[in-house]
Coordinates of C-alpha atoms and ligand atoms in Angstrom, one line a residue:
X1 CA 23.3 -24.8 9.4
X2 CA 25.7 -24.7 12.3
X3 CA 26.4 -21.2 13.4
X4 CA 23.4 -19.7 11.7
X5 CA 19.9 -19.1 13.1
X6 CA 17.2 -21.4 11.8
X7 CA 15.0 -20.0 8.9
X8 CA 11.4 -21.0 8.3
X9 CA 9.7 -20.1 5.0
X10 CA 6.0 -21.0 4.9
X11 CA 3.3 -20.6 2.3
X12 CA 0.7 -22.4 4.5
X13 CA -2.1 -19.9 5.1
X14 CA -3.1 -21.7 8.4
X15 CA 0.4 -21.3 9.7
X16 CA 0.7 -17.7 8.4
X17 CA -2.4 -16.8 10.3
X18 CA -1.4 -18.6 13.5
X19 CA 2.1 -16.8 13.6
X20 CA 0.6 -13.4 12.6
X21 CA -1.9 -13.7 15.3
X22 CA 0.7 -14.5 17.9
X23 CA 3.0 -11.4 16.9
X24 CA 2.8 -9.0 19.7
X25 CA 4.5 -7.7 22.8
X26 CA 3.4 -10.6 25.1
X27 CA 6.1 -12.9 26.5
X28 CA 6.8 -15.8 24.1
X29 CA 5.0 -14.1 21.2
X30 CA 6.7 -13.5 17.9
X31 CA 8.4 -10.2 16.9
X32 CA 8.6 -8.6 13.5
X33 CA 12.0 -9.6 12.2
X34 CA 13.9 -6.4 12.0
X35 CA 16.7 -8.0 9.7
X36 CA 14.9 -7.1 6.4
X37 CA 14.3 -3.5 7.5
X38 CA 17.7 -2.4 8.7
X39 CA 18.0 -0.1 5.8
X40 CA 14.5 1.5 6.6
X41 CA 15.5 2.0 10.2
X42 CA 18.8 3.7 9.2
X43 CA 16.8 6.1 6.9
X44 CA 13.9 6.9 9.3
X45 CA 15.0 6.0 12.9
X46 CA 14.6 2.8 14.8
X47 CA 11.9 3.9 17.2
X48 CA 9.1 3.5 14.6
X49 CA 5.9 1.5 14.5
X50 CA 7.4 -0.6 11.8
X51 CA 10.6 -1.4 13.2
X52 CA 10.1 -1.5 17.0
X53 CA 9.1 -4.5 19.0
X54 CA 8.0 -5.1 22.5
X55 CA 6.7 -2.2 24.8
X56 CA 8.1 0.5 22.4
X57 CA 6.0 -0.9 19.6
X58 CA 2.9 -1.1 21.8
X59 CA 3.4 2.6 22.8
X60 CA 3.8 3.7 19.2
X61 CA 0.7 1.7 18.1
X62 CA -1.5 3.3 20.8
X63 CA -0.3 6.8 19.7
X64 CA -0.9 6.1 16.0
X65 CA -4.3 4.3 16.4
X66 CA -6.8 7.2 16.6
X67 CA -6.1 9.2 13.5
X68 CA -6.0 6.1 11.3
X69 CA -8.7 3.9 12.9
X70 CA -11.9 2.9 11.2
X71 CA -13.9 4.7 14.0
X72 CA -12.1 8.0 13.4
X73 CA -11.6 8.0 9.7
X74 CA -15.3 7.0 9.0
X75 CA -16.9 9.4 11.4
X76 CA -19.3 11.1 8.9
X77 CA -18.0 14.6 9.3
X78 CA -14.3 13.7 9.1
X79 CA -14.9 11.2 6.4
X80 CA -16.6 13.7 4.1
X81 CA -13.9 16.3 4.7
X82 CA -11.2 13.9 3.6
X83 CA -13.2 12.2 0.9
X84 CA -14.0 15.6 -0.7
X85 CA -10.5 16.9 -0.7
X86 CA -9.3 13.5 -1.8
X87 CA -11.7 13.5 -4.6
X88 CA -10.9 17.0 -5.8
X89 CA -7.2 16.2 -5.9
X90 CA -7.8 13.0 -7.9
X91 CA -10.2 14.6 -10.3
X92 CA -7.8 17.7 -10.9
X93 CA -5.0 15.2 -11.8
X94 CA -7.3 13.1 -14.1
X95 CA -8.4 16.3 -15.7
X96 CA -4.8 17.0 -16.7
X97 CA -4.7 13.6 -18.5
X98 CA -8.0 14.2 -20.0
X99 CA -6.9 17.7 -21.3
X100 CA -3.7 16.2 -22.7
X101 CA -5.9 13.7 -24.7
X102 CA -8.4 16.3 -25.9
X103 CA -5.8 19.0 -26.9
X104 CA -3.5 16.5 -28.6
X105 CA -6.5 15.7 -30.9
X106 CA -5.8 12.0 -30.6
X107 CA -8.3 9.7 -29.2
X108 CA -5.7 7.4 -27.7
X109 CA -2.8 8.1 -25.3
X110 CA 0.0 5.8 -24.4
X111 CA 1.1 6.5 -20.7
X112 CA 3.1 4.9 -18.0
X113 CA 0.8 5.5 -15.1
X114 CA 2.9 4.6 -12.1
X115 CA 4.6 8.0 -11.7
X116 CA 1.1 9.7 -12.0
X117 CA -0.3 7.4 -9.4
X118 CA 2.7 8.0 -7.0
X119 CA 2.3 11.8 -7.3
X120 CA -1.4 11.7 -6.5
X121 CA -1.0 9.3 -3.6
X122 CA 1.7 11.6 -2.0
X123 CA -0.4 14.6 -2.7
X124 CA -3.4 13.0 -0.9
X125 CA -1.3 11.9 2.0
X126 CA 0.7 15.1 2.5
X127 CA -1.8 17.8 1.6
X128 CA -5.2 16.3 2.3
X129 CA -4.4 13.9 5.2
X130 CA -1.6 15.8 6.9
X131 CA -2.9 19.2 5.9
X132 CA 0.3 20.5 4.2
X133 CA 0.3 22.8 1.3
X134 CA 2.8 21.6 -1.1
X135 CA 2.4 22.7 -4.7
X136 CA 1.7 19.7 -7.0
X137 CA 4.7 20.6 -9.2
X138 CA 7.0 20.1 -6.2
X139 CA 5.4 16.9 -5.3
X140 CA 5.6 15.5 -8.9
X141 CA 9.0 16.8 -9.8
X142 CA 11.0 17.0 -6.6
X143 CA 9.5 15.0 -3.7
X144 CA 8.4 11.9 -5.5
X145 CA 11.8 11.4 -7.4
X146 CA 13.7 12.1 -4.3
X147 CA 11.7 9.7 -2.3
X148 CA 11.9 7.0 -5.0
X149 CA 15.7 7.3 -4.9
X150 CA 15.7 7.2 -1.1
X151 CA 13.6 4.0 -1.2
X152 CA 16.0 2.4 -3.7
X153 CA 18.8 3.4 -1.5
X154 CA 17.1 1.9 1.5
X155 CA 16.9 -1.5 -0.4
X156 CA 20.6 -1.3 -1.5
X157 CA 21.6 -0.2 2.0
X158 CA 19.8 -3.2 3.7
X159 CA 21.8 -5.6 1.5
X160 CA 25.2 -4.0 1.3
X161 CA 25.8 -1.5 4.2
X162 CA 27.4 -4.0 6.5
X163 CA 29.0 -1.2 8.6
X164 CA 25.6 0.3 9.3
X165 CA 26.6 3.9 8.6
X166 CA 23.7 6.2 8.3
X167 CA 23.8 8.1 5.1
X168 CA 24.2 11.6 6.6
X169 CA 27.4 10.4 8.1
X170 CA 28.9 9.2 4.8
X171 CA 31.6 11.6 3.5
X172 CA 30.1 13.4 0.5
X173 CA 33.1 12.5 -1.7
X174 CA 31.3 11.0 -4.7
X175 CA 28.6 12.4 -6.9
X176 CA 26.4 9.4 -6.1
X177 CA 26.7 9.9 -2.3
X178 CA 26.1 13.7 -2.7
X179 CA 23.0 12.8 -4.6
X180 CA 21.7 10.5 -2.0
X181 CA 22.3 13.0 0.7
X182 CA 20.5 15.7 -1.3
X183 CA 17.5 13.2 -1.6
X184 CA 17.6 12.5 2.1
X185 CA 17.5 16.3 2.7
X186 CA 14.5 16.6 0.5
X187 CA 12.8 13.9 2.5
X188 CA 13.5 15.9 5.7
X189 CA 11.9 18.9 4.1
X190 CA 8.8 16.8 3.3
X191 CA 8.7 15.7 6.8
X192 CA 8.9 19.3 8.1
X193 CA 6.1 20.2 5.7
X194 CA 3.6 17.6 7.1
X195 CA 4.6 18.3 10.7
X196 CA 4.0 22.0 10.3
X197 CA 0.1 21.9 10.2
X198 CA 0.1 20.1 13.6
X199 CA 0.1 23.4 15.5
X200 CA -2.9 24.6 13.6
X201 CA -4.7 21.3 14.0
X202 CA -5.3 20.8 10.4
X203 CA -6.1 17.5 8.6
X204 CA -5.5 14.4 10.8
X205 CA -3.7 16.4 13.4
X206 CA -7.0 17.4 15.0
X207 CA -7.4 13.7 15.9
X208 CA -3.9 13.3 17.2
X209 CA -3.9 13.6 21.1
X210 CA -0.3 13.7 22.3
X211 CA 1.9 16.3 23.7
X212 CA 5.0 14.5 22.3
X213 CA 7.3 17.1 20.7
X214 CA 7.4 17.1 16.9
X215 CA 10.9 15.7 17.0
X216 CA 9.6 12.6 18.7
X217 CA 7.2 12.0 15.8
X218 CA 9.6 12.5 12.9
X219 CA 10.7 8.9 12.4
X220 CA 7.1 7.6 12.3
X221 CA 6.0 10.4 10.0
X222 CA 8.8 9.3 7.6
X223 CA 7.7 5.6 7.8
X224 CA 4.2 6.7 7.0
X225 CA 5.2 8.9 4.1
X226 CA 7.6 6.3 2.5
X227 CA 5.6 3.2 3.5
X228 CA 2.2 4.5 2.5
X229 CA 3.4 5.9 -0.8
X230 CA 4.9 2.5 -1.7
X231 CA 2.0 0.4 -0.5
X232 CA -0.8 2.6 -2.0
X233 CA 1.0 3.0 -5.3
X234 CA 1.5 -0.8 -5.4
X235 CA -2.2 -1.5 -4.6
X236 CA -3.6 1.0 -7.1
X237 CA -1.1 0.1 -9.9
X238 CA -1.8 -3.5 -9.6
X239 CA -5.6 -3.0 -9.7
X240 CA -5.3 -0.9 -12.8
X241 CA -2.9 -3.3 -14.4
X242 CA -5.3 -6.3 -13.8
X243 CA -8.2 -4.3 -15.1
X244 CA -6.1 -3.3 -18.3
X245 CA -5.8 -7.0 -19.1
X246 CA -9.4 -7.9 -18.4
X247 CA -12.0 -5.7 -20.3
X248 CA -15.0 -7.5 -19.0
X249 CA -14.0 -6.9 -15.3
X250 CA -13.2 -3.2 -16.3
X251 CA -16.7 -2.8 -17.6
X252 CA -18.3 -4.4 -14.6
X253 CA -16.3 -2.0 -12.3
X254 CA -17.6 0.9 -14.5
X255 CA -21.2 -0.2 -13.9
X256 CA -20.6 -0.4 -10.2
X257 CA -19.0 3.1 -9.8
X258 CA -20.6 5.1 -12.7
X259 CA -23.2 6.5 -10.3
X260 CA -20.9 6.9 -7.3
X261 CA -19.2 10.2 -6.6
X262 CA -19.0 9.8 -2.9
X263 CA -16.9 6.9 -1.8
X264 CA -18.5 6.5 1.6
X265 CA -18.2 3.0 3.1
X266 CA -22.0 2.5 2.5
X267 CA -21.7 3.4 -1.2
X268 CA -18.6 1.2 -1.5
X269 CA -20.3 -1.6 0.2
X270 CA -22.9 -1.5 -2.6
X271 CA -20.1 -1.7 -5.3
X272 CA -19.7 -5.5 -4.7
X273 CA -17.8 -6.3 -7.9
X274 CA -15.4 -3.4 -7.4
X275 CA -14.9 -4.7 -3.8
X276 CA -14.1 -8.2 -5.2
X277 CA -11.6 -6.6 -7.7
X278 CA -9.8 -5.0 -4.8
X279 CA -9.7 -8.2 -2.8
X280 CA -8.6 -10.1 -5.7
X281 CA -5.9 -7.7 -6.4
X282 CA -4.5 -8.0 -2.9
X283 CA -4.8 -11.7 -3.1
X284 CA -3.0 -12.3 -6.4
X285 CA -0.5 -9.4 -6.1
X286 CA -0.1 -8.4 -2.5
X287 CA 2.1 -5.3 -1.9
X288 CA 4.5 -7.2 0.3
X289 CA 5.8 -10.5 -0.8
X290 CA 6.4 -11.8 2.7
X291 CA 5.9 -10.7 6.3
X292 CA 9.0 -11.1 8.4
X293 CA 8.8 -12.6 12.0
X294 CA 11.3 -13.8 14.5
X295 CA 10.7 -16.3 17.4
X296 CA 11.6 -14.8 20.8
X297 CA 11.5 -18.1 22.5
X298 CA 11.0 -21.8 21.7
X299 CA 7.3 -21.6 20.7
X300 CA 4.6 -24.1 19.8
X301 CA 2.1 -22.8 17.4
X302 CA -1.2 -24.3 16.6
X303 CA -3.2 -23.8 13.4
X304 CA -7.1 -23.5 13.5
X305 CA -7.2 -27.1 12.2
X306 CA -5.1 -28.3 15.2
X307 CA -1.8 -28.9 13.5
X308 CA 1.1 -28.1 15.8
X309 CA 4.7 -26.9 15.0
X310 CA 7.5 -26.2 17.4
X311 CA 9.6 -23.1 16.2
X312 CA 12.9 -22.7 18.0
X313 CA 14.0 -19.4 19.6
X314 CA 15.7 -17.1 17.2
X315 CA 14.2 -18.6 14.0
X316 CA 13.9 -16.0 11.2
X317 CA 10.5 -16.6 9.7
X318 CA 9.3 -15.5 6.2
X319 CA 5.5 -15.7 6.0
X320 CA 5.4 -16.0 2.2
X321 CA 2.2 -14.4 1.4
X322 CA 2.7 -14.2 -2.3
X323 CA 3.0 -17.9 -2.8
X324 CA 0.4 -18.7 -0.2
X325 CA -2.1 -16.8 -2.2
X326 CA -1.3 -18.6 -5.4
X327 CA -1.5 -22.1 -3.8
X328 CA -3.9 -24.2 -5.8
X329 CA -5.0 -26.2 -2.8
X330 CA -6.1 -23.1 -1.0
X331 CA -7.4 -20.7 -3.7
X332 CA -7.8 -23.0 -6.7
X333 CA -10.6 -24.4 -8.7
X334 CA -11.9 -26.9 -6.1
X335 CA -12.0 -24.2 -3.4
X336 CA -13.0 -21.1 -5.4
X337 CA -14.1 -22.2 -8.9
X338 CA -11.1 -20.6 -10.5
X339 CA -7.4 -21.4 -11.0
X340 CA -5.4 -19.8 -8.1
X341 CA -3.0 -18.1 -10.6
X342 CA -5.7 -16.3 -12.5
X343 CA -7.2 -12.8 -11.8
X344 CA -10.8 -13.8 -11.2
X345 CA -12.7 -11.4 -9.1
X346 CA -15.7 -13.6 -9.5
X347 CA -14.2 -16.2 -7.1
X348 CA -15.2 -13.9 -4.2
X349 CA -18.9 -14.3 -5.1
X350 CA -18.4 -18.1 -5.2
X351 CA -16.8 -18.0 -1.7
X352 CA -19.5 -15.7 -0.4
X353 CA -22.1 -18.2 -1.7
X354 CA -20.4 -20.8 0.5
X355 CA -20.7 -18.5 3.5
X356 CA -17.0 -17.6 3.4
X357 CA -15.6 -14.1 2.9
X358 CA -12.4 -12.2 3.1
X359 CA -12.5 -12.2 7.0
X360 CA -12.2 -16.0 7.2
X361 CA -10.4 -16.7 4.0
X362 CA -7.5 -14.4 4.3
X363 CA -5.3 -12.9 1.6
X364 CA -3.1 -11.0 4.3
X365 CA -3.0 -8.1 1.9
X366 CA -2.9 -5.8 4.9
X367 CA -1.2 -8.3 7.2
X368 CA -3.2 -10.0 10.1
X369 CA -3.3 -9.8 13.9
X370 CA -2.0 -7.2 16.3
X371 CA 0.5 -5.8 13.8
X372 CA -2.1 -5.5 10.9
X373 CA -1.7 -2.4 8.9
X374 CA -2.9 0.7 10.7
X375 CA -3.3 2.6 7.4
X376 CA -5.7 -0.1 6.1
X377 CA -8.8 2.1 6.0
X378 CA -7.1 5.2 4.7
X379 CA -5.1 3.2 2.1
X380 CA -8.3 1.4 1.0
X381 CA -10.2 4.6 0.6
X382 CA -7.4 6.3 -1.4
X383 CA -7.0 3.3 -3.7
X384 CA -10.8 3.0 -4.3
X385 CA -11.0 6.7 -5.1
X386 CA -8.2 6.7 -7.5
X387 CA -9.2 3.5 -9.3
X388 CA -12.9 4.3 -9.3
X389 CA -12.4 7.9 -10.8
X390 CA -9.9 6.5 -13.4
X391 CA -12.4 3.8 -14.6
X392 CA -15.1 6.3 -14.8
X393 CA -13.2 8.5 -17.0
X394 CA -11.1 6.2 -19.2
X395 CA -11.2 2.8 -20.9
X396 CA -7.7 1.4 -21.0
X397 CA -5.7 -1.6 -22.3
X398 CA -2.3 -2.9 -21.2
X399 CA 0.4 -2.5 -23.8
X400 CA 2.1 -5.7 -22.7
X401 CA 0.3 -9.0 -22.3
X402 CA 2.3 -10.3 -19.4
X403 CA 1.7 -8.8 -16.0
X404 CA 5.0 -9.5 -14.3
X405 CA 6.2 -8.1 -11.0
X406 CA 9.1 -6.1 -10.1
X407 CA 10.5 -6.3 -6.5
X408 CA 11.5 -3.5 -4.3
X409 CA 10.3 -2.5 -0.9
X410 CA 6.8 -3.4 -2.3
X411 CA 5.8 -5.2 -5.4
X412 CA 4.7 -3.4 -8.5
X413 CA 3.9 -4.2 -12.1
X414 CA 7.2 -4.6 -14.1
X415 CA 6.0 -2.3 -17.0
X416 CA 5.3 0.6 -14.7
X417 CA 1.6 0.2 -15.6
X418 CA 2.0 1.0 -19.2
X419 CA -1.4 1.6 -20.8
X420 CA -3.3 2.9 -23.9
X421 CA -6.0 5.2 -22.7
X422 CA -9.2 6.5 -24.4
X423 CA -11.7 8.8 -22.9
X424 CA -15.1 7.2 -22.2
X425 CA -17.0 10.1 -23.3
X426 CA -15.7 12.2 -26.1
X427 CA -15.8 15.8 -25.2
X428 CA -18.6 17.8 -26.7
X429 CA -17.4 19.8 -29.8
X430 CA -16.4 23.3 -29.1
X431 CA -18.8 25.8 -30.6
X432 CA -17.1 28.1 -33.1
X433 CA -18.7 31.5 -33.5
Ligands
HEM1 C1 -3.4 0.6 0.8 C2 -2.2 0.2 0.8 C3 -1.5 -0.5 2.0 C4 -1.1 -1.8 2.0 C5 -1.4 -2.9 1.0 C6 -0.5 -2.0 3.3 C7 0.1 -3.2 3.7 C8 0.6 -3.5 5.0 C9 0.9 -4.8 5.5 C10 0.8 -6.1 4.8 C11 1.4 -4.6 6.8 C12 1.8 -5.7 7.7 C13 3.3 -6.0 7.8 C14 3.6 -7.1 8.7 O1 2.7 -7.9 9.2 O2 4.8 -7.4 8.9 C15 1.5 -3.2 7.1 C16 1.9 -2.6 8.2 C17 2.0 -1.3 8.4 N1 1.4 -0.3 7.5 FE1 0.5 -0.6 5.8 N2 -0.4 -0.7 4.0 C18 -1.0 0.1 3.2 C19 -1.2 1.5 3.5 C20 -0.7 2.1 4.7 C21 -0.8 3.5 4.9 C22 -1.7 4.4 4.2 C23 -0.1 3.7 6.1 C24 0.1 4.8 6.9 C25 -0.2 6.1 6.5 C26 0.5 2.4 6.5 C27 1.3 2.2 7.6 C28 1.8 1.0 8.1 C29 2.5 0.7 9.3 C30 3.1 1.9 10.2 C31 2.6 -0.6 9.5 C32 3.4 -1.3 10.7 C33 2.4 -1.6 11.8 C34 2.9 -2.3 13.0 O3 3.9 -3.1 12.9 O4 2.2 -2.3 14.0 N3 0.1 1.5 5.5 N4 0.9 -2.5 5.9

């Protein structure tokens, strides 16, 4: 349309891969389009790994790489330290659910799991990974609700705040604005709490080699807290939601994990079916609907099968991962043995038998190329721990048949992961003297 920048929406996996590969700080490469994240930038600062482009992004990326990278996270000593504290955190939270079930005398509990997943995800990130010492009650009752409202505000702010006024500059004349400001203040306190252990070198901070002052790290820490909370909650909620509608898959995951206590990469590599379930979840229900890109120059892109496309400078590009991953031509019966819109972890074994795996047939669940998710290994570990521990303790069925999505900063099950739970092993009867 005259006067508007061109827009390209694509669900072609070949094109998505080519554009994602060419998103970087090199001349002529694509940028991440900042238009859909203006609200995030107003809430966290614009100098973040998520929002920045060009040399600033490159610097941020180098700084953030060591603590999150596979080579650091999976160093045996560090891995076991995180894995053990993560595992304790998860089992303490699951024990609460278990106790609730046993003391209520019922053998079945109806629960909306999303708020529980969020709290445990934030606890793992803030206390175990960043080394903070926030009481669980504060996380569950104060920080998570405040962050949820901040994230809702970010979404509304992106769409409606045309003036671009940051929330702390808005006059506190209405209750709603005062509420949002209080939530943002709570977000600042959370950020302080995870920066504080830096001096003592606790948690990941030991791996973080930089003399940048705390103030210079604040905006990225906020992006990590809000972004990771959203993405890990989305991934874990979807995985449990799919398993809750697929009893056979749930049982196969149980068989895979029932002997596993330590979720080291080697153990997880042995849990092949569980790994397929995680891949299938990210394929069918990725946490982000689309990856935004912008052409910095008139650019020819070429796909692996030699198709070429000229994208004019300034084009807003939506790499529509959600629909690419449901495209029958790419993921359907002929290619994988199962319909593209079904949850079928078995398709990954079919693909492997054809010599293809998640490295060459991409679901883009963690993005792809230079801007691939730096929290990929951490997030994967956290989700595997939570889902694995949950499947070991409970059997569960979805209350609603349909598994529809609700949109926000990330995608999540519309019903908030509403389940009926039963303990796998009934507790031994208490001896009465
Ligand atoms: C397990 C759940 C997670 C999923 C599914 C996920 C997904 C993604 C995706 C798809 C992207 C690419 C966006 C794009 O290409 O435009 C991304 C980027 C990013 N993720 Fe994650 N993520 C997860 C966990 C995390 C964690 C735990 C952190 C940090 C603590 C994190 C921090 C980031 C950051 C900072 C970026 C931007 C990187 C850049 O532009 O260079 N993510 N994530």
